[in-house]
Coordinates of N, CA, C and O in Angstrom, one line a residue:
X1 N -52.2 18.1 49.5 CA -51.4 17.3 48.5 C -51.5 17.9 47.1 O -50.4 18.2 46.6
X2 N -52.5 18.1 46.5 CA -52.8 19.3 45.6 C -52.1 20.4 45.4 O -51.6 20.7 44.4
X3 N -52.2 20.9 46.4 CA -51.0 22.4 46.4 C -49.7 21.9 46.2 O -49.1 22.5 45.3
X4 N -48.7 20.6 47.1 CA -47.8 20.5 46.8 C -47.6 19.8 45.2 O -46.5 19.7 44.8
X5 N -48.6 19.5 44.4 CA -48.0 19.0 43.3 C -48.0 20.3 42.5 O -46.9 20.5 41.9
X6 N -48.9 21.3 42.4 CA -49.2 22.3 41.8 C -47.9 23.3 41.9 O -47.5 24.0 40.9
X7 N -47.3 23.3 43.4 CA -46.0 24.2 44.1 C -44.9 23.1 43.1 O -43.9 23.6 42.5
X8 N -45.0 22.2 43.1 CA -43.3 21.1 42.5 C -43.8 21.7 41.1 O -43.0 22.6 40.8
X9 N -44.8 21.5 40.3 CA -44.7 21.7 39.0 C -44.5 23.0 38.5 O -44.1 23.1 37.4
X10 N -44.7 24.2 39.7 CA -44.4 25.5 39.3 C -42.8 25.3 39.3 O -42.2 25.4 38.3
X11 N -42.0 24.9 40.5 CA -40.9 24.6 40.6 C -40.0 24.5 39.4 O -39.1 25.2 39.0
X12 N -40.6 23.1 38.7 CA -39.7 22.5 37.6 C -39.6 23.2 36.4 O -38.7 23.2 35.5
X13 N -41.4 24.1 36.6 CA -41.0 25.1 35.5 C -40.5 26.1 35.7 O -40.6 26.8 34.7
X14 N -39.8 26.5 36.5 CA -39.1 27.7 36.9 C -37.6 27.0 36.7 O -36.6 27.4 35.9
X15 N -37.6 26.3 37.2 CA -35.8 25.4 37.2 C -35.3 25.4 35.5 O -34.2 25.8 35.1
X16 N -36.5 24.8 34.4 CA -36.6 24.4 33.4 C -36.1 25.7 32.4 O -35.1 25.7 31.6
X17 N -37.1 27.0 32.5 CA -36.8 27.8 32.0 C -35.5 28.9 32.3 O -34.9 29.6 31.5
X18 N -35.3 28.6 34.2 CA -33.9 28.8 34.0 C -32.8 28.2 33.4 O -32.1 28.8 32.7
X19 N -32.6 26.8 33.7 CA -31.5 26.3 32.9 C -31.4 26.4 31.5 O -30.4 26.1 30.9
X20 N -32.7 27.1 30.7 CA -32.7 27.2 29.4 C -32.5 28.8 29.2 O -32.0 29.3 28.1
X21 N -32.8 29.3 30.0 CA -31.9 30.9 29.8 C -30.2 30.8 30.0 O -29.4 31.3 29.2
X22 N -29.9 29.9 31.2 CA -28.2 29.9 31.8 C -27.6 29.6 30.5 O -26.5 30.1 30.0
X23 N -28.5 28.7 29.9 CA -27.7 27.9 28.6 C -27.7 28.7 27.3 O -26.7 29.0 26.7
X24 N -28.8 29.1 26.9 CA -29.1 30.6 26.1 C -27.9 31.5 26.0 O -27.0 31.5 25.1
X25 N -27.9 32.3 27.2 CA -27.0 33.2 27.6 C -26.0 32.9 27.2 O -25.6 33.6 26.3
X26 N -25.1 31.5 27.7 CA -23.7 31.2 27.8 C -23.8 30.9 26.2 O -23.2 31.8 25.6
X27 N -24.3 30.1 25.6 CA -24.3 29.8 24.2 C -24.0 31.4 23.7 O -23.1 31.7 23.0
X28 N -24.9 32.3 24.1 CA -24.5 33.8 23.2 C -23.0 34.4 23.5 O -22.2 35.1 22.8
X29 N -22.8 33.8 25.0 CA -21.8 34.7 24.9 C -20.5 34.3 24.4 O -19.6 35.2 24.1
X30 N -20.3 32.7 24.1 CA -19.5 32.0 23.4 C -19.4 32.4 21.9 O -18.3 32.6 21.4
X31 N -20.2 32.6 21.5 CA -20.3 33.1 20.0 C -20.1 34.4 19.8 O -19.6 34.7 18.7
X32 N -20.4 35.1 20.5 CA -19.9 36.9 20.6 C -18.2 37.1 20.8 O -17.3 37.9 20.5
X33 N -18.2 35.7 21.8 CA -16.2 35.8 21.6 C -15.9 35.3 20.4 O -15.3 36.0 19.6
X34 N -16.4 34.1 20.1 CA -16.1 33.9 18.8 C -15.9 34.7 17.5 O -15.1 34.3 16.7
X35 N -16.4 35.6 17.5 CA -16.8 36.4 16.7 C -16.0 37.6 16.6 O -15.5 38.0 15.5
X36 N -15.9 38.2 18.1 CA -14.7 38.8 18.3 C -13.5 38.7 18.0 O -12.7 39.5 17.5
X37 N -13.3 37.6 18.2 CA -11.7 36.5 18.1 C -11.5 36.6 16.4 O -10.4 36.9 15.9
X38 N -12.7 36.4 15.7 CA -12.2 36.3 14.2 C -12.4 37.6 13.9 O -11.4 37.9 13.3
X39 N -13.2 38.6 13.8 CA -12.6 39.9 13.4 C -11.0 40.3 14.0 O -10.0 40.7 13.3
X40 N -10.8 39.9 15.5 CA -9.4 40.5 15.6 C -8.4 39.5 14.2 O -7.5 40.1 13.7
X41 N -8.7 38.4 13.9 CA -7.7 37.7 12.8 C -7.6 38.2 12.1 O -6.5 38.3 11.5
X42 N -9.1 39.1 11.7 CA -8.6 39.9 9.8 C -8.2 41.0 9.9 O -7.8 41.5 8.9
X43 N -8.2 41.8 11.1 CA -7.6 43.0 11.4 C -6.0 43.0 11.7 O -5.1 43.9 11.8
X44 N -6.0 41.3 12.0 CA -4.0 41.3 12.1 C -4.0 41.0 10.5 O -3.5 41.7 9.7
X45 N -4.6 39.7 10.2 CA -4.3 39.9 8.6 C -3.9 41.2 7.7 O -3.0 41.4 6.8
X46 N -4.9 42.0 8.2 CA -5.5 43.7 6.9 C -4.1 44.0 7.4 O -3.3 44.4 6.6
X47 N -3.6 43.8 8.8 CA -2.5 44.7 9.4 C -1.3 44.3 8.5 O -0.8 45.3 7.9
X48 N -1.0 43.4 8.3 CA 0.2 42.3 7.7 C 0.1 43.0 6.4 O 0.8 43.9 6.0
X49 N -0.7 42.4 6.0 CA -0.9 42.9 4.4 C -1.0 44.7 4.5 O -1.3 45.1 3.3
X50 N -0.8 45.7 5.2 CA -0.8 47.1 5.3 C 0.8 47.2 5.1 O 1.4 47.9 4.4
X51 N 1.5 46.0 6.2 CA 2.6 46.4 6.7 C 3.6 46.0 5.2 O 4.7 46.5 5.0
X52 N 3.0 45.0 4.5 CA 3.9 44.9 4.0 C 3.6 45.7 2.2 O 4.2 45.6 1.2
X53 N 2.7 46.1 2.6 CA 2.4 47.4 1.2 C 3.7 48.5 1.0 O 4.3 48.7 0.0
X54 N 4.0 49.3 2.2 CA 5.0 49.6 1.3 C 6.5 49.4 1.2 O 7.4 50.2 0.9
X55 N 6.5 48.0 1.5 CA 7.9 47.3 1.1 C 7.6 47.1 -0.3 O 8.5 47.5 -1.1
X56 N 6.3 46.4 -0.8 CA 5.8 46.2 -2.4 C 6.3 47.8 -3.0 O 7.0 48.0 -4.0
X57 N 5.7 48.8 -2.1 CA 6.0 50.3 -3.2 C 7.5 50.7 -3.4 O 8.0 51.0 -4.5
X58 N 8.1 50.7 -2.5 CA 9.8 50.5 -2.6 C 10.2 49.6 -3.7 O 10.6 50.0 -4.8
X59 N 10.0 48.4 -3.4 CA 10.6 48.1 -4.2 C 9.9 48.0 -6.3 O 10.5 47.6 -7.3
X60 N 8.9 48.4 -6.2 CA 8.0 49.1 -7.5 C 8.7 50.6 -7.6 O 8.9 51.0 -8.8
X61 N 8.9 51.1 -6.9 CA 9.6 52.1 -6.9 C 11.0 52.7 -7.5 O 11.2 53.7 -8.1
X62 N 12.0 51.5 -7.1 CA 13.1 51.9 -7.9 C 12.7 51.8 -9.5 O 13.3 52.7 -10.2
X63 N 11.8 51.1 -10.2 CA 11.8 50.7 -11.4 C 10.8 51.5 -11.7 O 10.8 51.8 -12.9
X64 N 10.2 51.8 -11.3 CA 8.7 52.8 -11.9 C 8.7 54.5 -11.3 O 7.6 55.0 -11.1
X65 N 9.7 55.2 -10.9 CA 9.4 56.2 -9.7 C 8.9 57.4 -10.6 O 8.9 58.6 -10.1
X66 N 8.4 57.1 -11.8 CA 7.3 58.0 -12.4 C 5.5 57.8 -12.1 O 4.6 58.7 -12.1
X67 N 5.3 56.6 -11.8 CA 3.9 56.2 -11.6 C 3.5 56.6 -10.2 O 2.9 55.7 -9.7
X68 N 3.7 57.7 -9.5 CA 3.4 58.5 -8.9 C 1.9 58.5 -8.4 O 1.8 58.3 -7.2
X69 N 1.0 58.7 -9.0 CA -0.6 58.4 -8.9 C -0.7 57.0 -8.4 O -1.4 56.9 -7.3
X70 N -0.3 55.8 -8.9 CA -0.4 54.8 -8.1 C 0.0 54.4 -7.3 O -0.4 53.3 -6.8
X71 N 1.0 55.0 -7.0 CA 1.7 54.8 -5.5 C 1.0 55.7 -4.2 O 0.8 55.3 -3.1
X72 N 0.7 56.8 -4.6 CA -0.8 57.8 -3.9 C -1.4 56.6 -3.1 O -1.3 56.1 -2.0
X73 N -2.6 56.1 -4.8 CA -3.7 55.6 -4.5 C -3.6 54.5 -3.5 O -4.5 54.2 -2.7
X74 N -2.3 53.7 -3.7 CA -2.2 52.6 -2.8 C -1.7 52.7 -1.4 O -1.8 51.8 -0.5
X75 N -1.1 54.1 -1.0 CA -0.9 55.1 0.3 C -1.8 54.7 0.8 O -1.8 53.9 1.7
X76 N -3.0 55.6 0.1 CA -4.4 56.2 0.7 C -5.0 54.8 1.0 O -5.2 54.7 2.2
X77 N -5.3 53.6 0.2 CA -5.8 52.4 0.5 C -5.4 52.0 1.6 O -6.2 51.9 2.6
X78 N -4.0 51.6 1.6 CA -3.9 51.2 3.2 C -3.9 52.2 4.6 O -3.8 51.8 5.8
X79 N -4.0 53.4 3.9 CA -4.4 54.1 5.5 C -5.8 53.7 5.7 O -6.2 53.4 6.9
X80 N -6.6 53.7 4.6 CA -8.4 53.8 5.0 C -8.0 51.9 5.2 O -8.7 51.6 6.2
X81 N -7.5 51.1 4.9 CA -8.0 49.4 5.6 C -7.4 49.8 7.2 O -8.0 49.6 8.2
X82 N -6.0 50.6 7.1 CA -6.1 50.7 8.6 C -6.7 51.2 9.5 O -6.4 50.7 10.6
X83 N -7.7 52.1 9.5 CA -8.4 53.1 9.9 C -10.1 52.2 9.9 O -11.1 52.7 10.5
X84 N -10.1 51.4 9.5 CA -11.1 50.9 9.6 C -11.6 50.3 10.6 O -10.9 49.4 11.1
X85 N -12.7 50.6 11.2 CA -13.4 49.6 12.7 C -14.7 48.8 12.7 O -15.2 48.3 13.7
X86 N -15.1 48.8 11.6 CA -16.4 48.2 11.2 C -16.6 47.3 10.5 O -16.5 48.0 9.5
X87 N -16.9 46.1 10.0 CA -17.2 45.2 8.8 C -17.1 45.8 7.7 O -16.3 45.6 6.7
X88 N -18.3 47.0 8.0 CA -18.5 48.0 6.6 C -17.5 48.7 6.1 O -17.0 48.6 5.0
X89 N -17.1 49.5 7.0 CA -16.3 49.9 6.6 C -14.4 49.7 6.0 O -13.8 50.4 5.3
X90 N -13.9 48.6 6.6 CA -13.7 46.9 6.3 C -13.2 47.1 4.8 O -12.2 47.5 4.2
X91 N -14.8 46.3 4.4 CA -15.5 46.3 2.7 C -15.2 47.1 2.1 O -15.0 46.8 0.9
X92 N -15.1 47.9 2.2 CA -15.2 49.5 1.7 C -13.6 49.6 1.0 O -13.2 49.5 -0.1
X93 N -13.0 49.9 2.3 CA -11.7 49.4 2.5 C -10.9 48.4 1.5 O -10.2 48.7 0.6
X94 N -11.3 47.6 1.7 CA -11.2 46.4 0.9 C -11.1 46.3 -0.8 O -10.3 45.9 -1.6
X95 N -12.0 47.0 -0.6 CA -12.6 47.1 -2.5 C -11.4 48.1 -3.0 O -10.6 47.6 -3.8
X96 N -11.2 49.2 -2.6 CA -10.6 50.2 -2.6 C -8.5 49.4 -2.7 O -7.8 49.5 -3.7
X97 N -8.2 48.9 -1.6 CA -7.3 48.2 -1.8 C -7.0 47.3 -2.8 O -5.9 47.0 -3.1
X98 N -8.3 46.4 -3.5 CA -8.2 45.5 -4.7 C -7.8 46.6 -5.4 O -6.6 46.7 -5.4
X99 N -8.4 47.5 -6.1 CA -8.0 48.5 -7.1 C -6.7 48.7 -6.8 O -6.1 48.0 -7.7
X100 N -6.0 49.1 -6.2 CA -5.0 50.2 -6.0 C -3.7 48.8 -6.5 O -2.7 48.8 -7.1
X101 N -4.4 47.6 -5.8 CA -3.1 46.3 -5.8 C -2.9 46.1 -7.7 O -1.9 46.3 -8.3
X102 N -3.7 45.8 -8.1 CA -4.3 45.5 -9.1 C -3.3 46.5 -10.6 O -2.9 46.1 -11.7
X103 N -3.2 48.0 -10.0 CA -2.9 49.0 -10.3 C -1.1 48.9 -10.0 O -0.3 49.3 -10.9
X104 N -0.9 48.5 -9.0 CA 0.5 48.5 -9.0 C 1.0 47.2 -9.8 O 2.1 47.3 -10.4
X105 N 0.0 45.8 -10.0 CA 0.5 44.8 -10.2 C 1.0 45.7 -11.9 O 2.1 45.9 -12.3
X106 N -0.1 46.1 -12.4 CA -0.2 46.6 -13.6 C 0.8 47.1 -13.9 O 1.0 47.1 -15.1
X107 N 1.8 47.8 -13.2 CA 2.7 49.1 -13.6 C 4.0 47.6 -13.9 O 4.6 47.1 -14.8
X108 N 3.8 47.3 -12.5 CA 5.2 46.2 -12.4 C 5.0 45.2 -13.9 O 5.8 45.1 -14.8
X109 N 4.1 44.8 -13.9 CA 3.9 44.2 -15.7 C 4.7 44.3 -16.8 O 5.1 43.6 -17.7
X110 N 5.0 45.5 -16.5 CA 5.6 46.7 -17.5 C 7.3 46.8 -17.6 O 8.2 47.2 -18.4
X111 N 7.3 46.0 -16.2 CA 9.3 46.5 -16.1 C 9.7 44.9 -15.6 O 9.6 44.5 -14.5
X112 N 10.4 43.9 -17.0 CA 10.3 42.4 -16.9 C 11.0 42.6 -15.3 O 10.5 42.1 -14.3
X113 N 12.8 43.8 -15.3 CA 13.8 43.5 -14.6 C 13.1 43.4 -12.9 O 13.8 42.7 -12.2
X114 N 12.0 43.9 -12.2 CA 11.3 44.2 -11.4 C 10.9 43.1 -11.1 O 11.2 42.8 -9.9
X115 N 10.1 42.1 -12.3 CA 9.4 40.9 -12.0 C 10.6 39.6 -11.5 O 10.5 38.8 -10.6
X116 N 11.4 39.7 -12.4 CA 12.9 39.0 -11.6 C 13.7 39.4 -10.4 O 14.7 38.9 -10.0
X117 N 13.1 40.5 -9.9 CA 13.6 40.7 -8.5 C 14.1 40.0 -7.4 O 13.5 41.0 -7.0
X118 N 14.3 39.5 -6.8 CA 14.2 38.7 -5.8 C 13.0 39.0 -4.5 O 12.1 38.3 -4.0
X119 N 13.2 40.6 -4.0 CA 13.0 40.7 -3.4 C 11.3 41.0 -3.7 O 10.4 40.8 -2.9
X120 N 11.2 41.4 -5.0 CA 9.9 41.8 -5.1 C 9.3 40.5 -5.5 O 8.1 40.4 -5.0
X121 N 9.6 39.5 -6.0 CA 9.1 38.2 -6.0 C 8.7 37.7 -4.3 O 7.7 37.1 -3.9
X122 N 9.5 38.2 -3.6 CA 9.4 37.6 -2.2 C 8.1 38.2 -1.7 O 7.3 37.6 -1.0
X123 N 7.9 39.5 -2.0 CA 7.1 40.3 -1.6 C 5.6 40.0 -1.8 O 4.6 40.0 -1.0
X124 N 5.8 39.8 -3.2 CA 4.1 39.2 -4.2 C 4.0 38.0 -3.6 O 2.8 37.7 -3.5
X125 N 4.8 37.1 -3.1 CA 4.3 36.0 -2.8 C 3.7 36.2 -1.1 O 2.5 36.2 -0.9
X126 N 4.6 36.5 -0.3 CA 3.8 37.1 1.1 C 2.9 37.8 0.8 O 2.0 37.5 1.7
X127 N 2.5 38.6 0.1 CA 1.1 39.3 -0.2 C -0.2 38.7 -0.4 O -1.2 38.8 0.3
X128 N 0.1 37.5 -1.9 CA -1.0 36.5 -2.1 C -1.2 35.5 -1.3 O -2.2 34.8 -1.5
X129 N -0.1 35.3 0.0 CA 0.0 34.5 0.8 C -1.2 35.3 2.0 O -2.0 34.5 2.5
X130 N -1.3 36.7 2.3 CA -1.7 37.2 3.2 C -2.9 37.3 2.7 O -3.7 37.1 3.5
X131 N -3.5 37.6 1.2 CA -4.8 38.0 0.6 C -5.8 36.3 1.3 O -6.9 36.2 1.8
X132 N -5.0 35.2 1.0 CA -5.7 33.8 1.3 C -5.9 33.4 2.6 O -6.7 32.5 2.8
X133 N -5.1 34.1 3.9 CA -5.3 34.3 5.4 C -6.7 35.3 5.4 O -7.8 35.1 6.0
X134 N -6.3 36.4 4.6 CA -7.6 37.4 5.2 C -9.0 36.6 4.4 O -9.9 36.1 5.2
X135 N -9.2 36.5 3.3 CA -10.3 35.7 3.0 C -10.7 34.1 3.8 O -11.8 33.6 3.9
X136 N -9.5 33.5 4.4 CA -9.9 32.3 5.2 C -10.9 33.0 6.6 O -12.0 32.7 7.0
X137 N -9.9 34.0 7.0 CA -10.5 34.9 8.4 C -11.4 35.5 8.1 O -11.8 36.2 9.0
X138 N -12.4 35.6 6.7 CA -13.7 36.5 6.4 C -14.3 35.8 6.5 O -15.4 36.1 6.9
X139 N -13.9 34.3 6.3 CA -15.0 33.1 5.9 C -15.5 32.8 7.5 O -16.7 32.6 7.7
X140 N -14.7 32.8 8.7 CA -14.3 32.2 9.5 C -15.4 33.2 10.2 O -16.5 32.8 10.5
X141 N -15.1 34.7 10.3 CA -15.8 35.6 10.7 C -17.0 35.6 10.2 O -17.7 35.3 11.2
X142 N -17.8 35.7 9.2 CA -19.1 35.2 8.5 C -19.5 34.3 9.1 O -20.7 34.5 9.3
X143 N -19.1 33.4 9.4 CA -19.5 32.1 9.5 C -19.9 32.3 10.9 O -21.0 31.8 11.1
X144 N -19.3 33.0 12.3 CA -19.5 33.0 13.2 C -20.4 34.3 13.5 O -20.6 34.5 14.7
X145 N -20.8 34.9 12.7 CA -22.1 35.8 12.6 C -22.6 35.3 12.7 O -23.2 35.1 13.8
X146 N -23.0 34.6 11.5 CA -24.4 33.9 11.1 C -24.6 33.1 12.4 O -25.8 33.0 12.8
X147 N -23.8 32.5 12.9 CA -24.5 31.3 13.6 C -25.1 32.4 15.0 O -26.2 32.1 15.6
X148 N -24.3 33.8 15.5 CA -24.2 34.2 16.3 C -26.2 35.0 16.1 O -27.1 35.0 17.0
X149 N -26.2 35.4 15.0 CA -27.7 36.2 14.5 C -28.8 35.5 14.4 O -29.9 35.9 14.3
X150 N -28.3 33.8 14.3 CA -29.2 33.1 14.2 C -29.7 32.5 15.1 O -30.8 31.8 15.2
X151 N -28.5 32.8 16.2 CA -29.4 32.5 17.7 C -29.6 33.6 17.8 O -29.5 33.5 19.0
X152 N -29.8 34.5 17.7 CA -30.2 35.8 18.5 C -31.8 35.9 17.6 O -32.7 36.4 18.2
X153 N -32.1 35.5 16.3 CA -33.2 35.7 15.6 C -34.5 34.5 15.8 O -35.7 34.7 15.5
X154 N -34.0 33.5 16.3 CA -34.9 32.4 16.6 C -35.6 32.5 17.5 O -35.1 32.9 18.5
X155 N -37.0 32.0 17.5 CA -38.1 32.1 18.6 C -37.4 30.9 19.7 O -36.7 29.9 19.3
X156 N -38.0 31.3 21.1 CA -38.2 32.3 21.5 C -37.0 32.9 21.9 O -37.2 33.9 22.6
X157 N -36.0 32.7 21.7 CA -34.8 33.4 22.0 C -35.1 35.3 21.6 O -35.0 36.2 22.5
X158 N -35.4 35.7 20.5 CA -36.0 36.7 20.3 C -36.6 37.3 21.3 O -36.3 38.5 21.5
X159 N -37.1 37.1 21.7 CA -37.8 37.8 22.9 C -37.7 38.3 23.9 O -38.5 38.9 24.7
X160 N -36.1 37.9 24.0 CA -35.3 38.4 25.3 C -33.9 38.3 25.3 O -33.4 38.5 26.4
X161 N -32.7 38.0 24.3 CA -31.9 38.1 24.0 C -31.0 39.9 23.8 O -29.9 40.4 24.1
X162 N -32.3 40.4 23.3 CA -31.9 42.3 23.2 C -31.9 42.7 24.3 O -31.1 43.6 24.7
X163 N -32.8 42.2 25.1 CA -32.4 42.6 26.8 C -31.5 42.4 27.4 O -31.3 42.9 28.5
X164 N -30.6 41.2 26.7 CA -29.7 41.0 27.7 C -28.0 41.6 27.1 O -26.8 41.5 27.5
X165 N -28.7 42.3 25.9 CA -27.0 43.0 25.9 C -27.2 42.3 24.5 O -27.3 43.4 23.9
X166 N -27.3 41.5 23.8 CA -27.2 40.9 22.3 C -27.6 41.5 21.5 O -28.9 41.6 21.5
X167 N -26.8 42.0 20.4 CA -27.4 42.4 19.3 C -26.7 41.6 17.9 O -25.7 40.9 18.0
X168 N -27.5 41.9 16.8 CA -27.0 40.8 15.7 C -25.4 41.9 15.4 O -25.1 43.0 15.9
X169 N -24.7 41.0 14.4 CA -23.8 41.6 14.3 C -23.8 41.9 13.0 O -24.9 41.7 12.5
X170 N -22.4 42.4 11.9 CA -22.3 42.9 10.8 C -21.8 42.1 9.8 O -20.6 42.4 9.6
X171 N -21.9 41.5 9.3 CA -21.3 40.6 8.3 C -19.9 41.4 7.4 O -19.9 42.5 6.9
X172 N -18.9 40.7 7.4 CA -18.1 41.4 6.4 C -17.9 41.1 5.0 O -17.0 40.4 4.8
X173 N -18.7 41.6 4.0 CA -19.3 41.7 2.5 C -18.4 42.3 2.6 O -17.9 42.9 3.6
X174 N -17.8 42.4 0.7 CA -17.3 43.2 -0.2 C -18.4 43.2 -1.0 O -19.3 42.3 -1.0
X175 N -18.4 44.5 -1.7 CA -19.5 44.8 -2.6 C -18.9 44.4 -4.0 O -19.6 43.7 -4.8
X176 N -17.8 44.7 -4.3 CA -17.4 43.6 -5.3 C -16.6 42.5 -5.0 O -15.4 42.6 -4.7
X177 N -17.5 40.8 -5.2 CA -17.3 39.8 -4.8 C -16.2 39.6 -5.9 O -15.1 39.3 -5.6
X178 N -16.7 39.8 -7.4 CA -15.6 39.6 -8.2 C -14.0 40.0 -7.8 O -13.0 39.3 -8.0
X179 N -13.9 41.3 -7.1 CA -12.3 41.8 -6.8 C -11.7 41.1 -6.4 O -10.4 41.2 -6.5
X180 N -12.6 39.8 -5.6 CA -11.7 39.6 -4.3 C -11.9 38.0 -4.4 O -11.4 37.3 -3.5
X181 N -12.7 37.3 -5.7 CA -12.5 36.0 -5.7 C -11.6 35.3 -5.3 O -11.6 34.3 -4.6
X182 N -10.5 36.0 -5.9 CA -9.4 35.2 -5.5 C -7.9 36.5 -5.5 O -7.8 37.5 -6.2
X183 N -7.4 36.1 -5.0 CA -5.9 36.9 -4.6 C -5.4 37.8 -5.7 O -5.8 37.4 -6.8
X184 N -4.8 38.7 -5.7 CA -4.4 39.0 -7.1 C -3.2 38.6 -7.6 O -2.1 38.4 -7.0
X185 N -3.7 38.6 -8.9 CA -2.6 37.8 -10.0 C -1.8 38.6 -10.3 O -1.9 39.8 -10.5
X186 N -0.8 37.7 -10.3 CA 1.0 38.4 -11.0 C 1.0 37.2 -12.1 O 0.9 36.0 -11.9
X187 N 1.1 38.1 -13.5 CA 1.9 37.2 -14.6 C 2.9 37.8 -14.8 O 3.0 39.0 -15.0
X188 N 4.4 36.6 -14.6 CA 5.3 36.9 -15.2 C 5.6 36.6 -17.0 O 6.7 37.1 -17.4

């Protein structure tokens, strides 16, 4: 009788800490899509906002086709956001494109007939429209890190979560938070 309570109680603890692995597991792997799912959003965002960069330089273009260096610099920016595959390098990205936007807004400042455009009005507004998608999708992505590192970092989950394929993931930081507070500004 002894043996069988001792054999049930091994039992329950074997059932117990399986269903608490099954559930473990599946909880990680839900969050790892998750996660995935919102990096793919800021990478169609970054894309959106790439694609529609040099419609903005055309049309900066007829009116400015001397400012040459900033039309470069904002080339080069959206090749390196497109080229990007990492959080880090992302950020990087990122920072790099604040400048360059920042730099064109600056030229267009300069030429009222440009800012009455139609089309370039159309343009700046899909842009700042796209900058407040990609920051909702950073928040969104952040957000499903943390939750994802924080089951991966908690006892006793720790202890066996790297074995099974989980690793923490990368947060996507800008190093300058100021750049990217908020969208960039057009005064007309």
């Amino acid at each position: 009788m002894e043996l069988l309570i001792v054999i049930g109680i091994i039992v329950l603890l074997v059932v117990i800490i399986g269903i608490y692995l099954w559930s473990t597991y599946n909880g990680l792997v839900r969050l790892n899509v998750r996660v995935d799912e919102a990096w793919s959003d800021i990478t169609v965002q970054l894309k959106r906002r790439a694609d529609l960069i040099p419609n903005l330089i055309e049309a900066v273009k007829g009116y400015a086709a001397h400012e040459k260096g900033v039309f470069e610099a904002v080339t080069k920016a959206r090749a390196e956001s497109l080229s990007a595959g990492t959080p880090g390098e992302a950020a990087a990205a990122e920072n790099h494109m604040q400048a360059a936007l920042k730099s064109i807004f600056a030229v267009a400042e300069a030429y009222p007939q440009l800012q009455a455009s139609q089309n370039y009005l159309q343009l700046q507004g899909e842009l700042v429209d796209t900058e407040d998608k990609i920051q909702a999708s950073r928040r969104f992505y952040n957000g499903g890190v943390r939750e994802l590192n924080t089951k991966i970092k908690v006892f006793p989950n720790t202890l066996f979560v790297r074995g099974l394929g989980f690793t923490e993931r990368e947060f996507f930081e800008v190093s300058d938070s100021a750049a990217i507070a908020e969208p960039p500004r057009v005064q007309f």
